[in-house]
Amino acid sequence: MTELTPSTPSTRSTASGTRADAGAGACAGRVAVVTGVAQGIGRRVAEVLAEEGYALVLADIVDPADTLASVRAAGADAVAVVGDVASEVYVTGLADQVRERFGRVDALVNNAGVSLLVPAEETTADQWRRVLDVNLTGPFLLSRAVGRLMLAAGGGSIVNIASIAGLHGVSDRAAYNASKHGLIGLTRTLAGEWGGRGVRVNAVCPGWVKTEMDAADQASGGYTDEDIVDRVPMGRFAAPDDIAQAVSFLADPARSGFVNGTALPVDGGWTADASWNSLRRRKRPDPDRNSDPDLGDSDR
């Protein structure tokens, strides 16, 4: 069931002191479609784009009421369209509503996705199909439908949220890894096909991000915080805002107008580092040394 929730006009206001404020209003008049916005990365992407002046079409399989309220509070003209990105009927209807309401679309962020932590030999065909449907077929359908509007206008930016699991293999994630490898392949193909017609297509490849999806994956016993922090050279998880800022950059032709077909890792150095954990830890600051009150400022 597709539901269009109209917005009411509001006065733009943004919180001070955030990185997005540097570009507040810079993208006024532009329109972005963002999927998977009810929580996590998608919600933060929507909020950052709202702060920068985009009007927004928010897509999710559940009602993204909290996200809608948040972006409207930032002054965005926003609508919510509820449905399944793997449904061709839903995607066609979404694109029609974008055209009818806004008459244009400048950015598409394919963020909606599902995770599956199951050994390959235990993964069912239904599980495999559902992950591929949401994580790969959905972005294709949206890129095709929304991309037609961009191609007709002679410009636009598509940003696919892939993963470092699309750059490397990760055990117990056969379906998820395959979907993200495929999404990067789709990104590069569309970049080559549409770049000369003004539509740029790029992917952001997050490492592990502290979101509701991470909490659910950890609850299944797949890994712990320590597993991830030890593996990341920067020694922490990503935050949703880390990913949202990369998306904002790639969506904006003023900042990334000649960036096309890239798969940008936002992973704290995970994919760059082939060293082992004990070596990686030795390169980090010693917390005992940094907390020693006898050390002068020049030694910190």
Coordinates of C-alpha atoms in Angstrom, one line a residue:
M1 CA 0.0 0.0 0.0
T2 CA 1.5 3.3 -1.1
E3 CA 0.8 6.3 1.1
L4 CA 1.7 9.9 0.3
T5 CA 1.9 12.1 3.4
P6 CA 1.9 15.8 2.3
S7 CA 4.0 18.3 4.2
T8 CA 3.0 21.7 5.4
P9 CA 5.2 24.8 4.9
S10 CA 7.6 25.6 7.7
T11 CA 10.4 28.0 8.5
R12 CA 13.9 26.6 8.0
S13 CA 16.0 26.3 11.1
T14 CA 19.2 24.3 11.7
A15 CA 21.1 23.5 14.8
S16 CA 24.4 25.4 15.1
G17 CA 27.7 23.7 15.4
T18 CA 27.1 20.7 13.1
R19 CA 29.2 20.0 10.0
A20 CA 26.1 20.3 7.8
D21 CA 25.7 23.9 8.8
A22 CA 28.6 24.9 6.6
G23 CA 26.4 24.1 3.6
A24 CA 23.0 25.0 5.1
G25 CA 20.7 26.1 2.4
A26 CA 23.3 25.6 -0.3
C27 CA 21.1 23.0 -2.1
A28 CA 17.8 24.9 -1.8
G29 CA 15.5 24.1 -4.6
R30 CA 16.8 20.6 -5.1
V31 CA 14.9 17.4 -4.6
A32 CA 16.2 14.1 -3.2
V33 CA 14.7 10.6 -2.9
V34 CA 16.1 8.6 0.1
T35 CA 15.1 5.0 0.8
G36 CA 15.3 3.1 4.1
V37 CA 14.8 6.3 6.2
A38 CA 13.0 5.1 9.3
Q39 CA 16.2 4.6 11.2
G40 CA 20.0 4.4 11.1
I41 CA 22.0 5.6 8.1
G42 CA 18.9 6.5 6.0
R43 CA 17.5 8.7 8.7
R44 CA 20.7 10.6 9.2
V45 CA 21.1 11.0 5.4
A46 CA 17.7 12.6 5.2
E47 CA 18.4 14.9 8.1
V48 CA 21.7 16.1 6.6
L49 CA 20.1 16.7 3.2
A50 CA 17.3 18.6 4.9
E51 CA 19.7 20.8 6.6
E52 CA 21.3 21.6 3.3
G53 CA 18.1 22.7 1.7
Y54 CA 16.8 19.7 -0.2
A55 CA 13.1 18.9 -0.5
L56 CA 12.7 15.2 0.3
V57 CA 10.8 12.1 -0.7
L58 CA 11.2 9.6 2.1
A59 CA 10.7 5.9 1.3
D60 CA 10.5 3.0 3.7
I61 CA 8.6 -0.2 4.2
V62 CA 7.3 1.2 7.5
D63 CA 5.9 4.6 8.2
P64 CA 9.0 6.9 8.8
A65 CA 7.0 9.3 11.0
D66 CA 9.9 10.2 13.3
T67 CA 12.2 11.0 10.3
L68 CA 9.5 13.0 8.6
A69 CA 9.0 15.1 11.7
S70 CA 12.8 15.6 12.0
V71 CA 13.4 16.8 8.5
R72 CA 10.3 19.1 8.6
A73 CA 11.7 20.6 11.8
A74 CA 14.8 21.4 9.8
G75 CA 12.6 23.3 7.3
A76 CA 12.4 20.7 4.6
D77 CA 9.4 20.2 2.3
A78 CA 9.0 16.5 2.7
V79 CA 6.7 13.6 1.8
A80 CA 6.7 10.0 2.9
V81 CA 5.9 7.2 0.5
V82 CA 5.5 3.8 2.3
G83 CA 6.2 0.6 0.5
D84 CA 8.6 -2.1 -0.6
V85 CA 11.5 -1.1 -2.8
A86 CA 11.6 -4.6 -4.3
S87 CA 8.1 -4.0 -5.8
E88 CA 8.1 -2.7 -9.3
V89 CA 4.6 -1.3 -8.8
Y90 CA 5.6 0.6 -5.7
V91 CA 8.7 2.1 -7.4
T92 CA 6.8 3.1 -10.5
G93 CA 4.2 4.9 -8.3
L94 CA 6.9 6.6 -6.2
A95 CA 8.5 8.0 -9.3
D96 CA 5.2 9.2 -10.6
Q97 CA 4.5 11.0 -7.3
V98 CA 7.9 12.6 -7.4
R99 CA 7.3 14.0 -10.9
E100 CA 3.8 15.2 -10.1
R101 CA 4.6 16.9 -6.8
F102 CA 8.1 18.3 -7.4
G103 CA 8.5 18.1 -11.2
R104 CA 12.2 17.3 -10.8
V105 CA 14.7 15.1 -8.9
D106 CA 18.3 15.9 -8.3
A107 CA 19.5 13.0 -6.1
L108 CA 18.6 9.4 -5.3
V109 CA 20.0 7.7 -2.3
N110 CA 19.5 3.9 -2.4
N111 CA 19.9 3.0 1.2
A112 CA 17.2 0.5 2.0
G113 CA 18.7 -2.9 2.8
V114 CA 18.4 -6.0 4.9
S115 CA 21.1 -8.1 6.6
L116 CA 21.4 -11.9 6.9
L117 CA 24.0 -13.7 9.1
V118 CA 23.7 -17.3 8.2
P119 CA 26.4 -19.8 7.0
A120 CA 26.2 -20.3 3.3
E121 CA 25.3 -24.0 3.5
E122 CA 22.3 -23.1 5.7
T123 CA 21.0 -20.2 3.6
T124 CA 17.7 -21.0 2.1
A125 CA 16.7 -20.0 -1.5
D126 CA 13.9 -17.7 0.0
Q127 CA 16.4 -16.0 2.2
W128 CA 18.8 -15.5 -0.7
R129 CA 16.1 -14.1 -2.9
R130 CA 14.8 -11.6 -0.3
V131 CA 18.2 -10.2 0.4
L132 CA 18.9 -9.8 -3.3
D133 CA 15.5 -8.4 -4.0
V134 CA 15.8 -5.6 -1.4
N135 CA 19.6 -4.9 -1.6
L136 CA 20.1 -5.1 -5.4
T137 CA 16.8 -5.4 -7.4
G138 CA 15.4 -2.5 -5.4
P139 CA 18.2 -0.1 -6.2
F140 CA 18.0 -1.2 -9.9
L141 CA 14.3 -0.5 -10.0
L142 CA 14.6 2.9 -8.3
S143 CA 17.6 3.9 -10.4
R144 CA 15.7 3.0 -13.6
A145 CA 12.6 4.8 -12.6
V146 CA 14.2 7.9 -11.0
G147 CA 17.1 7.8 -13.5
R148 CA 14.6 8.3 -16.3
L149 CA 13.6 11.6 -14.8
M150 CA 17.2 12.7 -14.3
L151 CA 18.1 11.7 -17.9
A152 CA 15.2 13.7 -19.2
A153 CA 16.4 16.7 -17.3
G154 CA 20.0 16.2 -18.3
G155 CA 21.5 15.8 -14.8
G156 CA 21.3 14.2 -11.4
S157 CA 23.2 12.1 -8.9
I158 CA 22.6 8.5 -7.7
V159 CA 24.3 7.4 -4.5
N160 CA 24.1 3.7 -3.7
I161 CA 24.8 2.5 -0.1
A162 CA 26.9 -0.5 -0.6
S163 CA 29.3 -1.9 2.0
I164 CA 32.9 -3.0 2.5
A165 CA 31.2 -6.4 2.2
G166 CA 30.9 -5.5 -1.5
L167 CA 34.7 -5.1 -1.7
H168 CA 35.7 -8.2 0.3
G169 CA 34.3 -11.4 1.5
V170 CA 32.9 -11.7 5.0
S171 CA 32.0 -15.1 6.4
D172 CA 28.3 -16.1 7.1
R173 CA 27.0 -13.4 4.7
A174 CA 26.8 -15.1 1.3
A175 CA 23.6 -13.4 0.3
Y176 CA 24.4 -10.0 1.8
N177 CA 27.9 -10.0 0.3
A178 CA 26.7 -11.0 -3.2
S179 CA 24.0 -8.2 -3.1
K180 CA 26.6 -5.6 -2.2
H181 CA 29.1 -6.8 -4.8
G182 CA 26.3 -6.6 -7.3
L183 CA 25.3 -3.1 -6.2
I184 CA 28.9 -1.9 -6.8
G185 CA 28.8 -3.5 -10.2
L186 CA 25.5 -1.8 -11.0
T187 CA 26.9 1.5 -9.8
R188 CA 29.9 1.2 -12.2
T189 CA 27.7 0.1 -15.1
L190 CA 25.3 3.0 -14.7
A191 CA 28.1 5.5 -14.2
G192 CA 29.5 4.4 -17.6
E193 CA 26.1 4.4 -19.3
W194 CA 24.7 7.6 -17.9
G195 CA 27.7 9.8 -17.1
G196 CA 27.9 11.3 -20.5
R197 CA 24.2 12.2 -20.2
G198 CA 24.7 14.2 -17.0
V199 CA 23.8 11.6 -14.4
R200 CA 26.5 10.6 -12.0
V201 CA 26.3 7.3 -10.1
N202 CA 28.5 6.4 -7.1
A203 CA 28.5 4.1 -4.1
V204 CA 29.4 4.6 -0.5
C205 CA 30.9 1.5 1.2
P206 CA 30.4 1.8 4.9
G207 CA 32.3 -0.3 7.4
W208 CA 30.5 -1.3 10.6
V209 CA 28.1 1.5 11.7
K210 CA 26.4 1.8 15.1
T211 CA 22.8 1.4 14.0
E212 CA 19.8 -0.7 14.9
M213 CA 20.9 -3.2 12.2
D214 CA 24.2 -3.6 14.0
A215 CA 22.4 -4.2 17.3
A216 CA 20.3 -6.9 15.7
D217 CA 23.3 -8.5 14.1
Q218 CA 25.2 -8.5 17.4
A219 CA 22.2 -10.0 19.2
S220 CA 22.4 -13.0 16.8
G221 CA 25.8 -13.7 18.2
G222 CA 27.7 -12.8 15.0
Y223 CA 30.3 -10.5 16.5
T224 CA 31.1 -8.1 19.4
D225 CA 32.1 -4.5 19.6
E226 CA 35.6 -5.6 20.4
D227 CA 35.8 -7.6 17.2
I228 CA 35.1 -4.5 15.1
V229 CA 37.0 -1.9 17.1
D230 CA 40.2 -4.1 17.1
R231 CA 40.0 -4.5 13.3
V232 CA 39.4 -0.8 12.4
P233 CA 42.7 1.3 12.3
M234 CA 40.8 4.3 13.7
G235 CA 39.6 2.2 16.6
R236 CA 35.9 2.8 16.5
F237 CA 32.6 2.1 14.7
A238 CA 31.3 4.6 12.1
A239 CA 28.5 6.8 13.1
P240 CA 25.5 7.3 10.8
D241 CA 26.7 10.9 10.3
D242 CA 30.0 9.7 8.9
I243 CA 28.1 8.0 6.1
A244 CA 25.6 10.8 5.6
Q245 CA 28.4 13.4 5.1
A246 CA 29.9 11.2 2.3
V247 CA 26.5 10.9 0.7
S248 CA 26.0 14.6 0.9
F249 CA 29.3 15.2 -0.9
L250 CA 28.5 12.8 -3.7
A251 CA 25.0 14.1 -4.2
D252 CA 26.2 17.7 -4.6
P253 CA 27.6 18.5 -8.1
A254 CA 29.3 21.6 -6.8
R255 CA 31.5 19.5 -4.6
S256 CA 31.8 16.2 -6.6
G257 CA 30.8 17.1 -10.1
F258 CA 33.6 15.0 -11.7
V259 CA 33.2 12.1 -9.4
N260 CA 31.5 9.2 -11.2
G261 CA 31.6 5.4 -10.8
T262 CA 33.5 5.4 -7.6
A263 CA 33.0 3.0 -4.6
L264 CA 34.0 5.1 -1.7
P265 CA 35.0 3.2 1.5
V266 CA 33.9 5.0 4.7
D267 CA 35.4 2.5 7.0
G268 CA 38.1 4.0 9.2
G269 CA 40.8 2.4 7.1
W270 CA 39.4 -1.2 7.3
T271 CA 40.0 -2.0 3.6
A272 CA 43.4 -0.3 3.5
D273 CA 44.9 -2.2 6.4
A274 CA 46.3 -5.7 5.9
S275 CA 48.1 -5.8 9.3
W276 CA 47.2 -8.0 12.2
N277 CA 45.5 -7.0 15.4
S278 CA 48.4 -6.9 17.8
L279 CA 50.4 -4.7 15.3
R280 CA 47.4 -2.4 14.8
R281 CA 46.9 -2.0 18.5
R282 CA 50.5 -1.1 19.0
K283 CA 50.1 1.8 16.7
R284 CA 47.3 3.4 18.8
P285 CA 47.9 5.8 21.7
D286 CA 48.6 4.2 25.0
P287 CA 45.6 5.2 27.2
D288 CA 47.6 4.9 30.4
R289 CA 50.3 7.2 29.0
N290 CA 47.8 9.8 27.8
S291 CA 46.1 9.9 31.2
D292 CA 49.3 10.4 33.1
P293 CA 49.0 13.8 34.9
D294 CA 52.8 14.2 35.1
L295 CA 53.1 14.4 31.3
G296 CA 53.4 18.0 29.9
D297 CA 51.1 19.2 27.1
S298 CA 54.0 18.9 24.6
D299 CA 54.1 15.1 25.2
R300 CA 50.4 14.5 24.7

